[in-house]
Coordinates of C-alpha atoms in Angstrom, one line a residue:
X1 CA 4.4 4.9 16.7
X2 CA 3.9 2.1 19.2
X3 CA 3.6 2.2 22.9
X4 CA 6.7 1.3 24.8
X5 CA 7.8 -2.1 25.8
X6 CA 6.4 -2.2 29.3
X7 CA 4.0 0.5 30.5
X8 CA 4.1 4.0 29.1
X9 CA 2.9 6.4 31.8
X10 CA 2.0 9.9 30.9
X11 CA 0.9 12.3 33.7
X12 CA -0.8 15.4 32.3
X13 CA -4.4 16.5 33.0
X14 CA -5.2 12.8 32.5
X15 CA -3.4 9.7 33.5
X16 CA -2.8 7.5 30.5
X17 CA -1.8 3.9 31.0
X18 CA -0.8 2.1 27.9
X19 CA -0.6 -1.6 28.2
X20 CA 0.9 -4.2 25.9
X21 CA -0.8 -7.4 24.7
X22 CA 1.1 -9.5 27.2
X23 CA -0.4 -7.5 30.0
X24 CA -4.0 -8.2 29.0
X25 CA -4.3 -11.0 31.6
X26 CA -3.3 -8.5 34.3
X27 CA -5.6 -5.7 33.2
X28 CA -8.9 -7.0 34.6
X29 CA -8.7 -4.2 37.2
X30 CA -9.8 -2.0 34.3
X31 CA -12.4 -4.4 33.0
X32 CA -12.3 -6.8 30.1
X33 CA -9.7 -5.4 27.7
X34 CA -8.8 -6.6 24.2
X35 CA -5.3 -6.8 23.0
X36 CA -3.3 -3.7 22.0
X37 CA -5.5 -1.3 23.9
X38 CA -4.9 1.8 25.8
X39 CA -6.7 2.7 29.0
X40 CA -7.4 6.3 30.0
X41 CA -8.1 7.1 33.7
X42 CA -9.4 10.6 34.2
X43 CA -8.5 12.3 37.5
X44 CA -11.1 15.0 38.0
X45 CA -10.8 17.9 40.3
X46 CA -12.3 17.2 43.7
X47 CA -11.7 13.5 43.6
X48 CA -10.9 12.2 47.1
X49 CA -8.2 9.9 45.9
X50 CA -7.6 6.2 46.1
X51 CA -5.4 3.3 45.0
X52 CA -5.6 1.5 41.7
X53 CA -3.5 -1.7 41.2
X54 CA -2.5 -3.8 38.3
X55 CA -2.4 -7.3 39.9
X56 CA 0.4 -9.7 39.1
X57 CA 1.7 -12.7 40.9
X58 CA 5.3 -12.9 42.1
X59 CA 6.2 -9.6 40.6
X60 CA 7.8 -6.7 42.2
X61 CA 6.0 -3.3 41.7
X62 CA 6.7 0.3 41.9
X63 CA 4.5 3.3 42.7
X64 CA 3.7 6.5 41.0
X65 CA 2.0 9.2 43.0
X66 CA -0.3 11.6 41.1
X67 CA -2.0 14.1 43.4
X68 CA -4.3 12.0 45.7
X69 CA -4.0 8.9 43.6
X70 CA -1.4 6.1 44.0
X71 CA -0.9 3.9 41.0
X72 CA 0.8 0.5 41.6
X73 CA 2.4 -0.8 38.4
X74 CA 4.1 -4.2 38.5
X75 CA 7.4 -4.6 36.8
X76 CA 6.4 -7.4 34.4
X77 CA 8.9 -9.3 32.3
X78 CA 7.5 -9.5 28.8
X79 CA 8.3 -12.3 26.5
X80 CA 10.6 -11.4 23.6
X81 CA 9.0 -9.7 20.7
X82 CA 9.1 -11.2 17.3
X83 CA 11.7 -9.6 15.1
X84 CA 11.1 -8.1 11.6
X85 CA 13.9 -7.5 9.2
X86 CA 12.9 -4.9 6.7
X87 CA 15.5 -4.1 4.1
X88 CA 15.1 -0.6 2.8
X89 CA 18.7 -0.2 1.6
X90 CA 21.7 -2.4 0.8
X91 CA 22.4 -2.7 4.5
X92 CA 18.8 -3.3 5.7
X93 CA 17.2 -2.3 9.0
X94 CA 16.0 -4.4 11.9
X95 CA 12.7 -3.5 13.7
X96 CA 10.9 -5.1 16.6
X97 CA 7.3 -6.3 16.3
X98 CA 4.7 -8.0 18.4
X99 CA 3.2 -11.4 17.8
X100 CA 0.0 -10.8 15.9
X101 CA 1.4 -7.8 14.0
X102 CA 1.3 -7.5 10.3
X103 CA 4.3 -6.2 8.4
X104 CA 2.4 -2.9 7.9
X105 CA 1.5 -2.4 11.6
X106 CA 5.1 -3.3 12.6
X107 CA 6.5 -0.6 10.3
X108 CA 4.0 2.0 11.6
X109 CA 5.0 1.0 15.1
X110 CA 8.6 1.8 14.2
X111 CA 7.6 5.1 12.6
X112 CA 8.5 4.1 9.1
X113 CA 6.7 6.3 6.6
X114 CA 8.3 5.6 3.2
X115 CA 7.8 2.0 2.2
X116 CA 7.6 2.0 -1.6
X117 CA 7.8 3.9 -4.9
X118 CA 5.0 4.4 -7.4
X119 CA 4.8 2.3 -10.5
X120 CA 5.7 4.8 -13.2
X121 CA 6.9 8.0 -11.7
X122 CA 8.6 6.5 -8.7
X123 CA 6.9 8.9 -6.3
X124 CA 7.3 8.3 -2.5
X125 CA 4.5 6.1 -1.2
X126 CA 3.5 4.9 2.2
X127 CA 1.0 2.4 3.7
X128 CA -2.5 3.4 2.6
X129 CA -4.9 0.7 3.8
X130 CA -5.2 -2.0 6.5
X131 CA -6.4 -4.9 4.2
X132 CA -5.9 -6.8 1.0
X133 CA -6.8 -3.8 -1.1
X134 CA -3.5 -2.2 -0.4
X135 CA -2.1 -0.6 -3.6
X136 CA 1.3 0.8 -2.5
X137 CA 2.9 -1.1 0.3
X138 CA 4.1 -4.1 -1.7
X139 CA 7.2 -6.0 -0.6
X140 CA 9.4 -8.9 -1.7
X141 CA 9.6 -11.6 1.1
X142 CA 12.4 -14.0 1.6
X143 CA 15.2 -14.7 -0.8
X144 CA 16.4 -17.5 -3.1
X145 CA 14.0 -20.3 -3.7
X146 CA 11.5 -19.0 -1.2
X147 CA 11.4 -15.4 -2.6
X148 CA 7.9 -14.0 -3.0
X149 CA 7.4 -10.6 -4.8
X150 CA 4.5 -8.2 -4.4
X151 CA 3.4 -9.3 -0.9
X152 CA 1.0 -6.8 0.6
X153 CA 2.2 -5.4 3.9
X154 CA -1.2 -5.1 5.7
X155 CA -1.9 -8.8 5.3
X156 CA 1.6 -10.2 5.8
X157 CA 1.9 -11.7 9.2
X158 CA 5.2 -11.2 11.0
X159 CA 7.3 -13.9 12.5
X160 CA 10.8 -14.0 14.1
X161 CA 13.3 -13.4 11.3
X162 CA 10.9 -12.3 8.6
X163 CA 12.8 -10.7 5.8
X164 CA 11.1 -8.1 3.6
X165 CA 12.5 -5.8 1.0
X166 CA 11.0 -2.8 -0.8
X167 CA 10.6 -2.9 -4.5
X168 CA 10.6 -0.8 -7.7
X169 CA 13.6 1.4 -7.2
X170 CA 17.1 1.8 -8.6
X171 CA 19.5 2.7 -5.8
X172 CA 18.1 2.9 -2.3
X173 CA 14.4 3.5 -1.5
X174 CA 15.3 6.9 0.0
X175 CA 17.2 8.0 -3.0
X176 CA 15.6 6.3 -6.0
X177 CA 17.4 7.2 -9.2
X178 CA 14.2 6.6 -11.2
X179 CA 12.5 9.4 -9.3
X180 CA 13.7 11.6 -12.1
X181 CA 10.7 10.3 -14.0
X182 CA 8.5 12.6 -11.9
X183 CA 10.4 15.6 -13.0
X184 CA 9.6 14.9 -16.7
X185 CA 6.1 13.7 -16.1
X186 CA 4.7 16.1 -18.7
X187 CA 6.7 14.3 -21.4
X188 CA 5.9 10.8 -20.2
X189 CA 2.2 10.4 -21.1
X190 CA 0.5 7.1 -21.4
X191 CA 2.1 4.9 -24.0
X192 CA 4.7 7.5 -24.9
X193 CA 7.3 4.8 -25.5
X194 CA 5.4 3.4 -28.4
X195 CA 5.8 6.7 -30.2
X196 CA 9.2 7.7 -28.9
X197 CA 11.5 4.7 -29.1
X198 CA 11.1 3.9 -32.8
X199 CA 14.6 4.6 -34.1
X200 CA 16.8 2.9 -34.8
X201 CA 14.6 -0.1 -35.3
X202 CA 17.2 -2.6 -34.2
X203 CA 17.4 -0.9 -30.8
X204 CA 13.9 -1.9 -29.8
X205 CA 14.4 -5.5 -28.7
X206 CA 18.0 -5.1 -27.6
X207 CA 18.0 -1.8 -25.8
X208 CA 14.7 0.0 -25.5
X209 CA 12.4 -2.9 -24.5
X210 CA 14.7 -4.3 -21.7
X211 CA 15.1 -0.8 -20.2
X212 CA 11.4 -0.1 -20.3
X213 CA 10.5 -3.4 -18.8
X214 CA 13.1 -3.0 -16.0
X215 CA 11.8 0.5 -15.2
X216 CA 8.1 -0.5 -15.3
X217 CA 8.4 -3.7 -13.2
X218 CA 7.5 -4.2 -9.5
X219 CA 8.8 -7.2 -7.7
X220 CA 10.9 -9.9 -9.4
X221 CA 11.1 -13.7 -9.1
X222 CA 14.4 -15.2 -8.0
X223 CA 14.6 -17.5 -11.0
X224 CA 15.3 -20.5 -8.7
X225 CA 13.1 -23.5 -8.3
X226 CA 10.5 -23.0 -5.5
X227 CA 11.5 -25.3 -2.7
X228 CA 8.1 -25.0 -0.9
X229 CA 5.5 -27.7 -1.1
X230 CA 1.8 -27.1 -2.0
X231 CA -1.3 -29.2 -1.9
X232 CA -4.8 -29.3 -3.2
X233 CA -8.0 -30.7 -1.8
X234 CA -11.8 -30.9 -1.9
X235 CA -14.4 -29.7 0.6
X236 CA -18.1 -30.2 0.7
X237 CA -20.7 -28.2 2.7
X238 CA -24.3 -27.2 2.8
X239 CA -23.6 -23.5 3.4
X240 CA -20.4 -21.7 2.5
X241 CA -20.1 -18.4 4.4
X242 CA -17.5 -16.1 2.8
X243 CA -16.3 -13.5 5.3
X244 CA -15.7 -13.8 9.0
X245 CA -16.9 -10.3 10.1
X246 CA -20.0 -9.7 12.2
X247 CA -22.3 -10.6 9.2
X248 CA -20.5 -13.8 8.5
X249 CA -20.3 -14.9 12.1
X250 CA -24.0 -14.5 12.7
X251 CA -24.8 -16.2 9.4
X252 CA -22.6 -19.2 10.3
X253 CA -24.0 -19.4 13.8
X254 CA -27.6 -19.3 12.6
X255 CA -26.9 -22.0 9.9
X256 CA -24.8 -24.1 12.3
X257 CA -27.5 -24.1 14.9
X258 CA -29.9 -25.4 12.3
X259 CA -27.7 -28.5 11.8
X260 CA -26.4 -27.6 8.4
X261 CA -22.8 -28.4 7.4
X262 CA -21.2 -24.9 7.4
X263 CA -17.8 -23.7 6.2
X264 CA -16.8 -20.2 7.3
X265 CA -13.9 -18.8 5.3
X266 CA -12.0 -15.6 6.3
X267 CA -9.0 -14.2 4.5
X268 CA -7.6 -12.6 7.7
X269 CA -5.9 -14.5 10.5
X270 CA -8.5 -13.4 13.0
X271 CA -12.3 -13.4 12.9
X272 CA -14.3 -10.3 13.7
X273 CA -13.9 -8.0 10.8
X274 CA -14.8 -4.4 11.6
X275 CA -15.3 -5.3 15.3
X276 CA -11.7 -6.5 15.7
X277 CA -10.0 -4.5 18.4
X278 CA -13.2 -2.8 19.7
X279 CA -13.5 -2.3 23.4
X280 CA -15.9 -5.2 24.1
X281 CA -15.0 -8.4 22.4
X282 CA -17.4 -10.6 24.4
X283 CA -19.9 -11.2 21.5
X284 CA -17.1 -12.2 19.1
X285 CA -15.5 -14.5 21.7
X286 CA -18.8 -16.2 22.7
X287 CA -19.8 -16.6 19.0
X288 CA -16.5 -18.1 18.0
X289 CA -16.6 -20.4 21.0
X290 CA -20.0 -21.7 20.1
X291 CA -19.0 -22.1 16.4
X292 CA -15.9 -24.1 17.4
X293 CA -18.0 -26.4 19.6
X294 CA -20.4 -27.3 16.8
X295 CA -19.2 -30.5 15.0
X296 CA -21.0 -29.4 11.8
X297 CA -19.1 -26.1 11.5
X298 CA -15.6 -25.6 10.1
X299 CA -13.8 -22.4 10.6
X300 CA -11.0 -21.6 8.2
X301 CA -8.9 -18.4 8.6
X302 CA -6.2 -17.3 6.2
X303 CA -8.5 -18.6 3.4
X304 CA -9.3 -16.4 0.4
X305 CA -12.2 -17.4 -1.8
X306 CA -11.3 -16.1 -5.3
X307 CA -13.8 -17.5 -7.8
X308 CA -17.4 -18.6 -8.4
X309 CA -17.7 -21.5 -10.7
X310 CA -20.6 -23.7 -12.1
X311 CA -22.7 -26.0 -9.8
X312 CA -21.9 -24.1 -6.6
X313 CA -18.2 -24.7 -6.8
X314 CA -15.8 -22.0 -5.3
X315 CA -12.0 -21.7 -5.5
X316 CA -10.3 -21.0 -2.2
X317 CA -6.6 -20.6 -1.3
X318 CA -5.6 -21.3 2.3
X319 CA -2.3 -20.0 3.5
X320 CA -1.1 -22.8 5.8
X321 CA 2.4 -22.0 6.9
X322 CA 3.3 -18.6 5.3
X323 CA 3.1 -17.0 8.8
X324 CA 5.5 -19.5 10.4
X325 CA 9.3 -19.1 10.6
X326 CA 9.8 -22.9 10.4
X327 CA 7.3 -25.2 8.9
X328 CA 9.4 -28.3 8.1
X329 CA 7.7 -30.3 5.3
X330 CA 4.2 -28.9 5.7
X331 CA 2.6 -27.3 2.7
X332 CA 2.8 -23.5 2.3
X333 CA -0.6 -23.2 0.7
X334 CA -3.5 -25.4 -0.1
X335 CA -5.8 -24.9 -3.1
X336 CA -9.3 -26.0 -2.2
X337 CA -12.2 -26.8 -4.5
X338 CA -15.3 -26.1 -2.3
X339 CA -18.6 -27.8 -3.3
X340 CA -21.5 -25.9 -1.7
X341 CA -25.2 -26.0 -2.0
X342 CA -25.7 -22.4 -0.8
X343 CA -23.2 -19.6 -0.4
X344 CA -23.6 -16.5 1.8
X345 CA -21.4 -13.6 0.5
X346 CA -20.4 -11.6 3.6
X347 CA -17.3 -9.9 2.1
X348 CA -17.9 -6.5 3.6
X349 CA -17.1 -3.2 1.9
X350 CA -14.0 -1.2 0.9
X351 CA -13.5 2.4 1.9
X352 CA -12.9 4.7 -1.0
X353 CA -10.1 7.3 -1.3
X354 CA -10.6 10.9 -2.4
X355 CA -8.8 12.5 -5.3
X356 CA -7.2 15.8 -4.6
X357 CA -3.8 17.4 -5.4
X358 CA -0.9 15.4 -4.1
X359 CA -3.1 12.8 -2.4
X360 CA -0.5 10.1 -2.5
X361 CA 2.1 11.3 0.0
X362 CA 3.3 8.9 2.7
X363 CA 1.2 9.6 5.8
X364 CA -2.1 9.8 3.9
X365 CA -4.3 6.8 4.7
X366 CA -7.9 5.7 4.6
X367 CA -9.7 6.7 7.8
X368 CA -10.9 3.2 8.5
X369 CA -7.3 1.9 8.2
X370 CA -6.0 4.4 10.7
X371 CA -8.7 3.4 13.2
X372 CA -8.0 -0.3 12.6
X373 CA -4.3 0.2 13.3
X374 CA -5.1 2.1 16.5
X375 CA -7.8 -0.3 17.8
X376 CA -6.5 -3.6 16.7
X377 CA -2.8 -3.2 16.7
X378 CA -2.3 -0.3 19.2
X379 CA -0.2 1.8 16.7
X380 CA -0.8 5.2 15.2
X381 CA 0.6 6.6 12.0
X382 CA 1.1 10.0 13.5
X383 CA 0.7 12.3 16.5
X384 CA -1.1 15.1 14.7
X385 CA -3.8 13.7 12.5
X386 CA -6.3 15.5 10.2
X387 CA -9.5 13.6 9.3
X388 CA -11.4 14.5 6.2
X389 CA -14.3 12.9 4.4
X390 CA -18.0 12.6 3.9
X391 CA -18.6 10.0 6.5
X392 CA -18.5 12.1 9.7
X393 CA -19.5 9.2 11.9
X394 CA -16.4 7.2 10.7
X395 CA -14.2 10.2 11.3
X396 CA -15.5 10.8 14.8
X397 CA -15.1 7.1 15.6
X398 CA -11.5 7.5 14.5
X399 CA -11.1 10.5 16.7
X400 CA -12.4 8.5 19.7
X401 CA -9.9 5.8 19.1
X402 CA -7.1 8.3 18.8
X403 CA -8.2 10.1 22.0
X404 CA -7.8 6.8 23.9
X405 CA -4.1 6.8 22.8
X406 CA -3.5 10.5 23.5
X407 CA -3.2 11.4 19.8
X408 CA -4.5 14.7 18.5
X409 CA -7.0 14.5 15.7
X410 CA -8.7 17.4 14.0
X411 CA -11.9 16.4 12.2
X412 CA -12.7 18.8 9.4
X413 CA -16.1 20.4 9.7
X414 CA -18.8 20.5 7.0
X415 CA -17.6 22.8 4.2
X416 CA -13.9 22.3 5.0
X417 CA -12.0 20.2 2.4
X418 CA -8.4 19.3 1.8
X419 CA -7.3 20.6 -1.6
X420 CA -3.5 20.0 -1.5
X421 CA -0.8 18.6 0.7
X422 CA 2.9 19.3 1.3
X423 CA 5.9 17.2 2.2
X424 CA 8.5 15.1 0.5
X425 CA 9.0 11.6 1.7
X426 CA 6.4 12.2 4.5
X427 CA 3.4 14.4 4.9
X428 CA 4.1 17.7 6.6
X429 CA 0.9 19.8 6.1
X430 CA -2.4 20.0 4.3
X431 CA -4.1 23.1 2.7
X432 CA -7.8 23.6 3.0
X433 CA -10.3 25.3 0.6
X434 CA -10.6 28.0 3.2
X435 CA -6.9 28.9 2.7
X436 CA -5.8 27.5 6.1
X437 CA -2.7 25.4 6.2
X438 CA -2.6 22.7 9.0
X439 CA 0.7 21.2 10.0
X440 CA 0.2 17.4 10.5
X441 CA 2.0 14.1 10.0
X442 CA -1.0 12.0 9.0
X443 CA -4.2 12.6 7.0
X444 CA -7.1 10.2 7.2
X445 CA -9.6 10.3 4.3
X446 CA -12.9 8.7 3.8
X447 CA -14.6 9.1 0.4
X448 CA -17.4 6.6 1.2
X449 CA -17.8 2.8 1.0
X450 CA -18.1 0.4 -1.9
X451 CA -19.6 -3.1 -1.3
X452 CA -17.3 -5.9 -2.3
X453 CA -19.4 -7.4 -5.1
X454 CA -16.6 -9.3 -6.9
X455 CA -17.9 -12.8 -6.3
X456 CA -21.4 -11.8 -7.1
X457 CA -20.3 -10.4 -10.5
X458 CA -19.3 -13.8 -11.9
X459 CA -21.5 -15.8 -14.3
X460 CA -22.5 -12.6 -16.2
X461 CA -24.1 -11.1 -13.1
X462 CA -23.7 -7.3 -13.3
X463 CA -23.8 -5.1 -10.2
X464 CA -26.3 -2.3 -10.2
X465 CA -26.0 1.3 -9.0
X466 CA -27.7 2.3 -5.7
X467 CA -28.0 6.0 -5.6
X468 CA -28.9 5.9 -1.9
X469 CA -25.4 4.8 -0.9
X470 CA -23.7 6.1 -4.1
X471 CA -22.2 2.7 -4.8
X472 CA -22.7 -0.5 -6.8
X473 CA -24.5 -3.4 -5.1
X474 CA -25.1 -7.0 -6.2
X475 CA -27.6 -7.5 -9.0
X476 CA -31.0 -9.1 -8.5
X477 CA -30.0 -12.0 -10.7
X478 CA -27.0 -13.8 -9.0
X479 CA -25.0 -17.0 -9.6
X480 CA -27.1 -20.0 -8.5
X481 CA -27.2 -20.4 -4.7
X482 CA -25.6 -17.0 -3.8
X483 CA -27.0 -14.8 -1.1
X484 CA -25.3 -11.5 -0.4
X485 CA -25.5 -10.0 3.1
X486 CA -24.3 -7.2 5.3
X487 CA -22.0 -4.5 3.9
X488 CA -21.6 -6.6 0.7
X489 CA -25.2 -6.0 0.1
X490 CA -25.0 -2.2 0.9
X491 CA -26.0 -2.3 4.5
X492 CA -23.5 -0.3 6.6
X493 CA -25.2 0.0 10.0
X494 CA -24.1 -2.9 12.2
X495 CA -27.6 -3.9 13.3
X496 CA -28.6 -4.1 9.6
X497 CA -25.5 -6.2 8.9
X498 CA -26.4 -8.7 11.7
X499 CA -30.1 -8.9 10.7
X500 CA -29.2 -9.4 7.0
X501 CA -26.7 -12.1 8.0
X502 CA -29.5 -13.9 9.8
X503 CA -31.9 -13.4 6.9
X504 CA -29.3 -14.9 4.6
X505 CA -28.8 -18.0 6.8
X506 CA -32.6 -18.5 7.1
X507 CA -33.0 -18.2 3.4
X508 CA -30.2 -20.7 2.8
X509 CA -31.8 -23.2 5.2
X510 CA -35.2 -22.8 3.5
X511 CA -33.6 -23.5 0.1
X512 CA -32.2 -26.7 1.6
X513 CA -35.5 -27.8 3.0
X514 CA -35.0 -27.0 6.7
X515 CA -35.6 -24.2 9.1
X516 CA -33.2 -22.0 11.0
X517 CA -34.1 -20.2 14.2
X518 CA -33.1 -16.6 14.6
X519 CA -30.5 -15.8 17.3
X520 CA -31.3 -13.2 20.0
X521 CA -28.4 -10.8 20.4
X522 CA -27.8 -9.6 24.0
X523 CA -28.2 -5.9 24.4
X524 CA -25.2 -3.8 25.2
X525 CA -22.5 -6.3 24.2
X526 CA -19.7 -5.9 21.7
X527 CA -22.0 -6.6 18.8
X528 CA -24.4 -3.9 19.7
X529 CA -22.2 -1.1 21.0
X530 CA -20.4 0.0 17.9
X531 CA -22.0 1.0 14.6
X532 CA -20.4 0.8 11.2
X533 CA -21.8 4.1 9.9
X534 CA -23.5 4.6 6.5
X535 CA -21.7 7.4 4.6
X536 CA -23.6 10.6 4.8
X537 CA -22.0 11.9 1.6
X538 CA -19.7 10.4 -1.0
X539 CA -16.7 12.6 -1.9
X540 CA -15.0 11.6 -5.1
X541 CA -12.7 14.5 -5.9
X542 CA -11.8 18.0 -4.6
X543 CA -10.6 20.6 -7.1
X544 CA -8.6 23.7 -6.4
X545 CA -5.1 22.3 -5.7
X546 CA -1.9 22.6 -7.7
X547 CA -0.6 19.2 -8.7
X548 CA -1.8 15.9 -9.9
X549 CA -4.6 14.0 -8.1
X550 CA -4.2 10.3 -8.1
X551 CA -7.0 7.8 -8.6
X552 CA -5.1 4.6 -8.9
X553 CA -2.4 4.5 -6.3

């Protein structure tokens, strides 16, 4: 649920001022604030009082008295929000969204829980992640010649008039007729149709196969000629940095200062990775400003590197105009062939889910995703959240983000585990191994972290198991010219991510016959204040519940 359009003022024991992105320029009275952030002002007993103002030029204000404090709030006229059309039935529904939202964050802001149905049993599914690893929240965008199926909600940027439709249901999303499959799950084992639909033989191609394919499908193509235009191109660089998080930023900066031709590719539409939306954005802002000023550095957002090929060649897809409502004759996407001499793999890590009974209900999400939606987008998937997992630092970081928005979070203690959940089309409660039942509308889980080793696994390079972090890491023998760094190498503490990014850039420079000076990070800035914690304990599954535990969502 998102904060209100202007300022949402709650006067309880604390005074909570919630500001919208358009008010960021007027919020310097509270210090430097990132977009979509909430500010909590604590009025303590015994305070003598005072006046706090939000400055705004040529704006009429109003006052709210709270004990000895007077808060001046200007009546600010916000620009119109972007509009998202999300069709969940034959009639469709219209929701408001902010510029900079994704489809997933816009739906969370409008308190939409049910967004999809599962592949086979058509169970209710909600948004599960905040990145490209999303397994459930898949949509069909547009219509006619521009129709695109299976678009992932967390990485789909909104624009005015965006049309998105849910998939994989017969009838409405709320009342999917194929949900009857879940009632007969015991009779629908893997590959059951190969043994069941065998007679009469003539029915297979004419009756059985079309029905099965229709039931098993996800999105569908329109069948019309694609009216969009596409392009291809070639890029050359000394160092290709894949990933625009803190590790990738420091690696690109170090290599760029050494005079190397650097290409920094980031699949998201903003740089910063795990630091996006954090309280202090000064380090990211200054780093990006310097990178943009260097003539030998090229920054490419909305660009996904998908393959490692011979001779330092990488495949990359850049989404040029998919995020625009009107793009005239410009290409939608560009397929780049990138020729690099060295490549730094700073692709980060992916949080793992936990398998327990009924762990797929709408409202159950990864803990890191819940925190991302709160910090970066200013939305929360619930008002009563339970946090469960082995990474206690991650869960407490989530709790701190929720506290800033006035959201209640219960972090389960050591020994407490969720074994089952209840609810139909939305989560209503969880049951613990202690027998306690907790009523909640969201559950954040963190089973640990797995480095994104995909690009390092090409050319017959096999990842190796690291028992210290209970995850696979890149092998010692890698494709020629590759250097993994940061969380992609198994380093989860932020200071280790930054140092390994520098190390990778220095190593790349040495391989190219030059030297790179190490950067000195200022103490206490945005790059030093927050830590990406290393998981204390990986949790894979929790027994004891009644129901199926889902591994592949």
